[in-house]
Amino acid sequence: ARALAAETPLLMADEPAADLDPRHQLVVLEALAARAAAGATVVVAVHDLGLARRFADRGVVLDAGGVVADAAPDVALSADVLAGVFEVRTREDGGFERI
């Protein structure tokens, strides 16, 4: 909340929606998206790939200290990237399963 109130041109958040219920996850990510839409640079680290796909303009996937993908979320979180980095594949219901 303090970071949002400061209205700085750069905002970095590490897992800002962790441990929140689904409604409040959306509230937080919507607030960050609004800051980005207002011209701020917003960098967010998330492990919830659904939230990343929904809110990110760009996705950067890291593995073993290096960048594996840096692109639009649908490209950065493609089936090939998910399989290679996380050893999962997407199910038809949008969830994941180990491979």
C-alpha positions as MATLAB code, in Angstrom:
seq = 'ARALAAETPLLMADEPAADLDPRHQLVVLEALAARAAAGATVVVAVHDLGLARRFADRGVVLDAGGVVADAAPDVALSADVLAGVFEVRTREDGGFERI';
ca = [
       0.000    0.000    0.000;
       2.840    2.384    0.857;
       4.510    1.737   -2.508;
       1.271    2.462   -4.371;
       0.638    5.615   -2.363;
       4.107    6.996   -3.145;
       3.250    7.250   -6.868;
       6.851    6.658   -7.936;
       7.670    6.196  -11.645;
       9.020    2.689  -10.908;
       7.265    0.137   -8.744;
       8.690   -3.297   -7.963;
       6.647   -5.937   -6.144;
       7.712   -9.427   -5.086;
       4.750  -11.799   -4.867;
       2.268   -9.025   -3.976;
      -0.713  -11.388   -4.146;
       0.799  -14.283   -2.210;
      -1.381  -15.608    0.604;
      -4.369  -13.512   -0.473;
      -7.792  -14.875   -1.310;
      -8.696  -14.790   -5.028;
     -10.714  -11.563   -4.795;
      -7.908   -9.661   -3.112;
      -5.338  -11.079   -5.525;
      -7.337   -9.430   -8.292;
      -7.653   -6.177   -6.328;
      -3.879   -5.975   -5.887;
      -3.036   -6.862   -9.488;
      -5.695   -4.487  -10.820;
      -4.168   -1.667   -8.736;
      -0.721   -2.448  -10.130;
      -2.113   -2.600  -13.670;
      -3.751    0.793  -13.151;
      -0.372    2.249  -12.114;
       1.181    0.821  -15.274;
      -1.656    2.231  -17.385;
      -1.000    5.631  -15.784;
       2.594    5.515  -17.051;
       4.574    3.921  -14.242;
       6.952    1.054  -14.883;
       5.697   -1.877  -12.806;
       7.825   -4.982  -12.307;
       6.141   -7.851  -10.488;
       7.522  -11.263   -9.567;
       4.773  -13.890   -9.402;
       4.630  -17.658   -9.370;
       0.911  -17.746  -10.175;
       1.072  -18.213  -13.939;
      -2.645  -17.506  -14.339;
      -2.208  -14.049  -12.827;
       0.892  -13.481  -14.942;
      -0.984  -14.369  -18.116;
      -3.929  -12.173  -17.184;
      -2.104   -9.027  -16.091;
       1.377   -8.932  -17.605;
       2.288   -7.038  -20.736;
       5.568   -8.922  -20.845;
       6.771  -12.123  -19.222;
      10.313  -12.993  -18.253;
      10.925  -16.595  -17.221;
      14.104  -17.374  -15.326;
      15.775  -20.733  -14.776;
      19.107  -21.512  -13.117;
      19.974  -17.820  -12.998;
      19.358  -17.162  -16.677;
      16.590  -15.785  -18.867;
      14.757  -18.545  -20.720;
      11.983  -16.398  -22.192;
      11.349  -12.662  -22.497;
       8.222  -11.973  -24.532;
       4.479  -11.457  -24.413;
       2.955  -13.704  -21.714;
       1.437  -16.184  -24.160;
       4.878  -16.675  -25.737;
       6.937  -16.552  -22.516;
       4.533  -19.002  -20.863;
       4.167  -21.283  -23.871;
       3.826  -25.043  -23.530;
       7.475  -25.519  -24.522;
       8.746  -23.069  -21.898;
       6.538  -24.530  -19.161;
       7.684  -28.052  -20.021;
      11.350  -27.115  -20.147;
      11.518  -24.952  -17.031;
       8.770  -26.204  -14.736;
       8.338  -29.752  -16.084;
       4.582  -29.280  -16.359;
       2.018  -29.140  -19.110;
      -1.241  -27.241  -19.174;
      -4.445  -29.242  -18.796;
      -7.611  -28.425  -20.712;
      -9.136  -26.928  -17.558;
      -6.269  -24.414  -17.324;
      -4.482  -26.216  -14.499;
      -1.138  -27.967  -14.679;
       0.138  -31.498  -14.407;
       3.656  -32.860  -14.012;
       5.335  -34.451  -16.995;
];
